[in-house]
Amino acid sequence: MLASDNLPEVLSVRQAADVLGIHPDTVRRWDAQGKLRAIRIGPRGARQYARHDVLRLSHAQDERTRSAQRVVVEVARAIAGSLDLHDVAKTVVHAAVNIVGSDRCAIYLVNYDQGLYEPLFAVDVKMPDSTALFYANPVPMQAMPMDRLGLEQDGIVVLDDTETHPLSNPDVFRRFNTRTFIAVGMRGDEGSVFGVMTFGWRDKPHFVRDDDVFFAQSLGALAEVALSNARLFAQREQERARALAINTVLRNVNSGRDLSSTLTNAITSLVNQLHADEGAIWMTNADQTAVIGAAETRIYGQSRIGAGLLLADSPNIAQVAAKQAPALITINEALGEERRWFESLEVQASLFVPLITQDAFVGIAFVNYLQHTPHLTGDDFSFANALAGQCALAIERVRLLEAAEQRAAELEAVIEQMGEGLIMLDRDGRIVLVNRYAAQLYGMPEAADDPGSFNPLLCAYNHDGTPIPPEELPVYRAARYGETTTNVEFRIRRADGSESIISGNASPIVNSEGERLGAVVILQDVTARRKLETEKDQFLSIVSHELKTPLTTIKGLNDLARRRLTRGRSVDDVLPNLETVGQQVQRMEHLIGDLLDMRRLENGVLPLSMASVNLPTLLHEACERAQATTDKHKILLDVPEAPVFVQADHRRLEQVLDNLLSNAIKYSPNGGIIELTLLHENAWAVLRVSDRGIGIPEHGRERLFERFYRGANVVASEYSGMGIGLALSRNIVERHGGTLELESTSPTGSTFRLALPLPNQAATGEQPVEQTTGKP
Ligand code: ADP
C-alpha cells in the first residue's frame, strides 16, 4: 500500500485499489462448470480518482472494518455462552445484516434425508413480512443453486447477479426478488455441511466486495462453531429426553396387566411422545389379514374400526409392514380406502409405525396430525421406531402372559375338577396347592382356596390306628428326597371323626434341568373299594358257613337213612330223618331266597305288589308261624280290636315280621317272653318287637342295618345267620314309606320299632314323635 503522504492528487485505478486494499474492479471469473476460479485486478479504462476521495473512502472502509470487527467480537462473545440453536441463529443473523449490509439474511439447517433446507432463523430488512412467509418454509435442495457440491467443496457460493450467473436458478430468485446472493456452508465435526447461512440483496445486482465475502465467511464460521455446539447440545438433550421418553413409555406400556390396557397405554404414549393429536393401534393376526385387538385415543366406535382399514386395503400400511419402517403419509398421498379413512377422520397426516418384535410383525400404530403435516427428521423416525419397538415388546409380553394365564387356568380347572385328590408341595415341604377333591376328602373344603390352612399331617394313620410321622408320608419323601411311591395306603380321620382309607401315589416335580421343585401326590378314596372287598370276604365265609351247616346235616341224615334202609329197616324208621332233611333244604332255600332278594333290592328290581293289608290279621298269622318254631319262647300279641289297614306288599311285610320274630327267638337263647305290639299313632301304624335276649353291643350298633353286618356277640357265639335279614327288612319297609329302627337294647333284651304310614296320611310324611326316644 502507498503511504498517503506520497500520493499524487489524482490516482490511477491501481493506485486507488492499493490505497483501499481492494482489487481495482473486482472481476470474478468462473470456469465452464460455474466454479469460482479467481478474482483478478484489471485496469478499467482511464478512470481516475481524486486523492482526497480515495483517502476518505479508505478511512470509511477502515471504520467499517473496525466496527465490523467489534461487532464480530461482540457476537462471538454473545453466542459463546448460548447453547440454544434459535438464540444463536438470531444473534448471528441480526449481526450479519448490520455488518454485511444485505437486505436479507437467513440460516437454514440441512436435512439430507428429506433433501430440504429447513429454516432456523431469518431476517428481511426490506420486507419484514416475508420472513414469516418465505423463510418459514423448507426449501428443496435441488431448487437452490447452492447445491451440495458447491457448498461442500468451496464452502461458499457467490452469485453477483442471479439473473446471469451460471449457477443461478433465476426462477427461484425471481420469486424472492433476490438479485445478489451469497451462501456460506457450515460444517459440523463430521465434515459435512449441516447448515447454510444466506445473504440476499433485492432488486438490482449488488457489487460484492472482498470484505463482503470476508465478513460473510467470518460470520458463517462464527455461526458454524456456535451452531454446531448448540446442535450437539440439542442433540444430546434430545437423545437424553428421548431416552427418558422411551423409559417412560416402557414403564407405561408394561404397567398394563391385560392386552386392552396395554394397547391403550401404548397408543397414548405414542401420541404424547410424537406430539400428535390422536392415534390408534391395531394388533394383527400372524398373517396380517385381520385386526385382533385395537385401542384408540379418540373414540371412533367399534364399527369404525371394524369397517376401517383392512391391511390389504392400504398399500401404505402394506408397505410399512413390508419395509418394517415407519412412514408419514399425508392425506394427499393416501390412496383408495385409505384416502376415505383420512377424509372421514379429518386427518392431515398420519405416521404409520409398525410394531415389530425381534422377528414378528405384531401390528401397526397410527398417530394422526389433524392440523398440519409435521416435519420429521430421520431421528424422529428412529425415535418413533424405538418407541414402537417397546410397545410391540410389551404387547407381545402381555399376549404371552395372557396365553400362559389361560393355560394355567385351564390346567387349574382340570386339577380342580379331577376325580382324584391332588396336593402339591414345594421343595421345603410346604403345601402350595390342594384341589377341591382333596380338600373335601380331608373334610376341609376351605383348604382348596387357602392351601396354607391345610395340614393333613395331623390326620394320617396306619391301618392299626397309629399316627404316621410326617417325614414318612409319601409326599414328603417325594418333596424332600425325590422318592416316588405308588399305592401307599393310609387312613385319614376328619375333624368330625369320620375316617377314610386313602391310596396315594407321590412323585417329585422336577424341571427340565433336573432340579427338584417339589412334589405332587394323587389321592384316591379307596374306602368303598376296601369295604366292598371286606364285605365280599365276609360274604363268602358267611355264605359258605351257612350253607355248609345244613348240607352237613343233610349229608349225615342221608347216609343214616341209606344205611338203615340197606339194613332192612322200614321206611317209617327213616321218615323222621327225611323230614329233617326237608327242613334243612327249606332253610337253605330261605338263605338263597334272602340272598336273591338282596341282589334284586340292590339292583332296584324287587317289585312290590301293593294292596290293602290288615295289620292285626297279618300279625296274628306271623305270631302263629313263629310260635310253631319254638317251645322255649312265649310270644305275646297286643293289637287293637279294630282293623288297621295299610297299603303294603303282603308277602314282603310277612317276610319282615318273620325276620324280626325269628331274630327275637334266635337271639334270646334262654327263651322267655317276646312281645309283639301294634299301636295306632296319628298317621302311623307303629309295631314293636321286644325280646328278653342277649342285646346288641354298643360297638358297631350303628352298622346294624348294613348288609352282612353281625354283632360281635353273635359272631363269637356262632349263632347262625348271614347278616342280611335286617338290611333287607329296612329296605322293604323304607320302600313302603316307613321306618325300621332299633329302639332300645340292653344285655337283657332288645326292641325293634317299625312304623308304616296309614293311608292318606303318607304324603304328609309327619311321624308321631314319642316322648321317650324322640324318634318316629
Ligand atoms: P342275622 O340274624 O342273619 O345275623 P340280621 O340282619 O337279621 O342277620 O341281623 C343282623 C345282626 O343284628 C345279627 O347278627 C345280630 O347281631 C343283631 N340282631 C338282630 N336282631 C337281634 C336281636 N333281636 N337281639 C340281638 N341281636 C340282634
Coordinates of N, CA, C and O and ligand atoms in Angstrom, one line a residue, residues 659 663-664 666-667 691 694-696 704 709-711 713-714 720-727 750 752, ligand 1:
N659 N -88.7 -112.1 59.9 CA -87.3 -111.9 60.2 C -87.1 -111.3 61.6 O -86.3 -111.7 62.3
N663 N -85.3 -113.4 64.6 CA -84.2 -112.8 65.3 C -84.4 -112.8 66.8 O -83.6 -113.1 67.6
A664 N -85.7 -112.3 67.2 CA -86.0 -112.3 68.6 C -85.9 -113.6 69.3 O -85.3 -113.8 70.4
K666 N -84.1 -116.2 67.9 CA -82.7 -116.7 67.8 C -81.8 -116.1 68.8 O -80.9 -116.7 69.4
Y667 N -81.9 -114.8 69.1 CA -81.0 -114.1 70.0 C -81.5 -114.0 71.4 O -81.0 -113.2 72.2
D691 N -87.7 -108.5 72.8 CA -87.3 -109.8 73.4 C -86.6 -109.6 74.7 O -86.3 -108.5 75.1
I694 N -80.1 -111.4 74.2 CA -78.7 -111.1 74.5 C -78.4 -109.6 74.3 O -77.3 -109.1 74.7
G695 N -79.3 -108.9 73.6 CA -79.0 -107.5 73.3 C -77.9 -107.3 72.2 O -77.3 -108.3 71.7
I696 N -77.7 -106.0 72.0 CA -76.7 -105.7 70.9 C -75.6 -104.8 71.5 O -75.9 -103.8 72.0
L704 N -75.8 -101.9 62.3 CA -76.7 -103.0 62.4 C -77.5 -103.3 61.1 O -77.7 -104.5 60.8
Y709 N -73.6 -107.3 58.2 CA -73.1 -106.9 59.5 C -73.7 -107.8 60.6 O -74.9 -108.0 60.6
R710 N -72.8 -108.3 61.4 CA -73.4 -109.1 62.5 C -72.7 -108.7 63.8 O -71.5 -108.4 63.8
G711 N -73.5 -108.6 64.9 CA -72.9 -108.2 66.2 C -71.8 -109.0 66.6 O -71.8 -110.2 66.3
N713 N -71.2 -110.1 69.6 CA -71.6 -111.1 70.5 C -72.2 -112.4 69.8 O -72.1 -113.5 70.2
V714 N -72.8 -112.1 68.6 CA -73.4 -113.3 67.9 C -72.3 -114.0 67.1 O -72.4 -115.3 67.0
S720 N -76.2 -118.9 64.0 CA -76.3 -118.9 62.6 C -76.8 -117.6 62.0 O -77.5 -116.9 62.7
G721 N -76.6 -117.4 60.7 CA -77.1 -116.2 60.1 C -76.1 -115.5 59.2 O -74.9 -115.8 59.3
M722 N -76.6 -114.7 58.2 CA -75.8 -114.1 57.2 C -75.7 -112.6 57.4 O -75.0 -111.9 56.6
G723 N -76.4 -112.0 58.3 CA -76.4 -110.6 58.4 C -77.0 -109.8 57.3 O -76.7 -108.7 57.1
I724 N -78.0 -110.5 56.7 CA -78.7 -109.7 55.6 C -80.2 -109.4 56.0 O -80.9 -108.6 55.3
G725 N -80.7 -110.1 57.0 CA -82.1 -110.0 57.3 C -82.6 -108.6 57.6 O -83.5 -108.1 57.0
L726 N -81.8 -107.9 58.5 CA -82.2 -106.5 58.9 C -82.1 -105.6 57.7 O -82.9 -104.7 57.5
A727 N -81.0 -105.7 57.0 CA -80.7 -104.8 55.8 C -81.9 -104.9 54.8 O -82.5 -103.9 54.4
S750 N -83.9 -106.6 73.5 CA -83.9 -105.5 72.5 C -85.3 -105.3 72.1 O -86.2 -106.1 72.1
F752 N -87.2 -103.7 68.6 CA -87.2 -103.1 67.3 C -88.5 -102.4 67.0 O -89.5 -102.9 67.4
Ligands
ADP1 P1 -78.6 -112.5 61.1 O1 -79.6 -112.6 62.1 O2 -78.7 -113.4 60.0 O3 -77.2 -112.4 61.6 P2 -79.8 -109.9 60.7 O4 -79.6 -108.9 59.6 O5 -81.2 -110.4 60.9 O6 -78.8 -111.1 60.4 O7 -79.3 -109.3 62.0 C1 -78.1 -108.7 62.0 C2 -77.5 -108.7 63.3 O8 -78.2 -107.9 64.2 C3 -77.4 -110.0 64.0 O9 -76.3 -110.8 63.5 C4 -77.4 -109.7 65.4 O10 -76.0 -109.4 65.8 C5 -78.2 -108.5 65.5 N1 -79.5 -108.7 65.9 C6 -80.6 -108.7 65.2 N2 -81.8 -108.9 65.9 C7 -81.4 -109.1 67.2 C8 -82.0 -109.3 68.4 N3 -83.3 -109.4 68.5 N4 -81.3 -109.4 69.6 C9 -79.9 -109.3 69.5 N5 -79.2 -109.1 68.4 C10 -80.0 -108.9 67.2

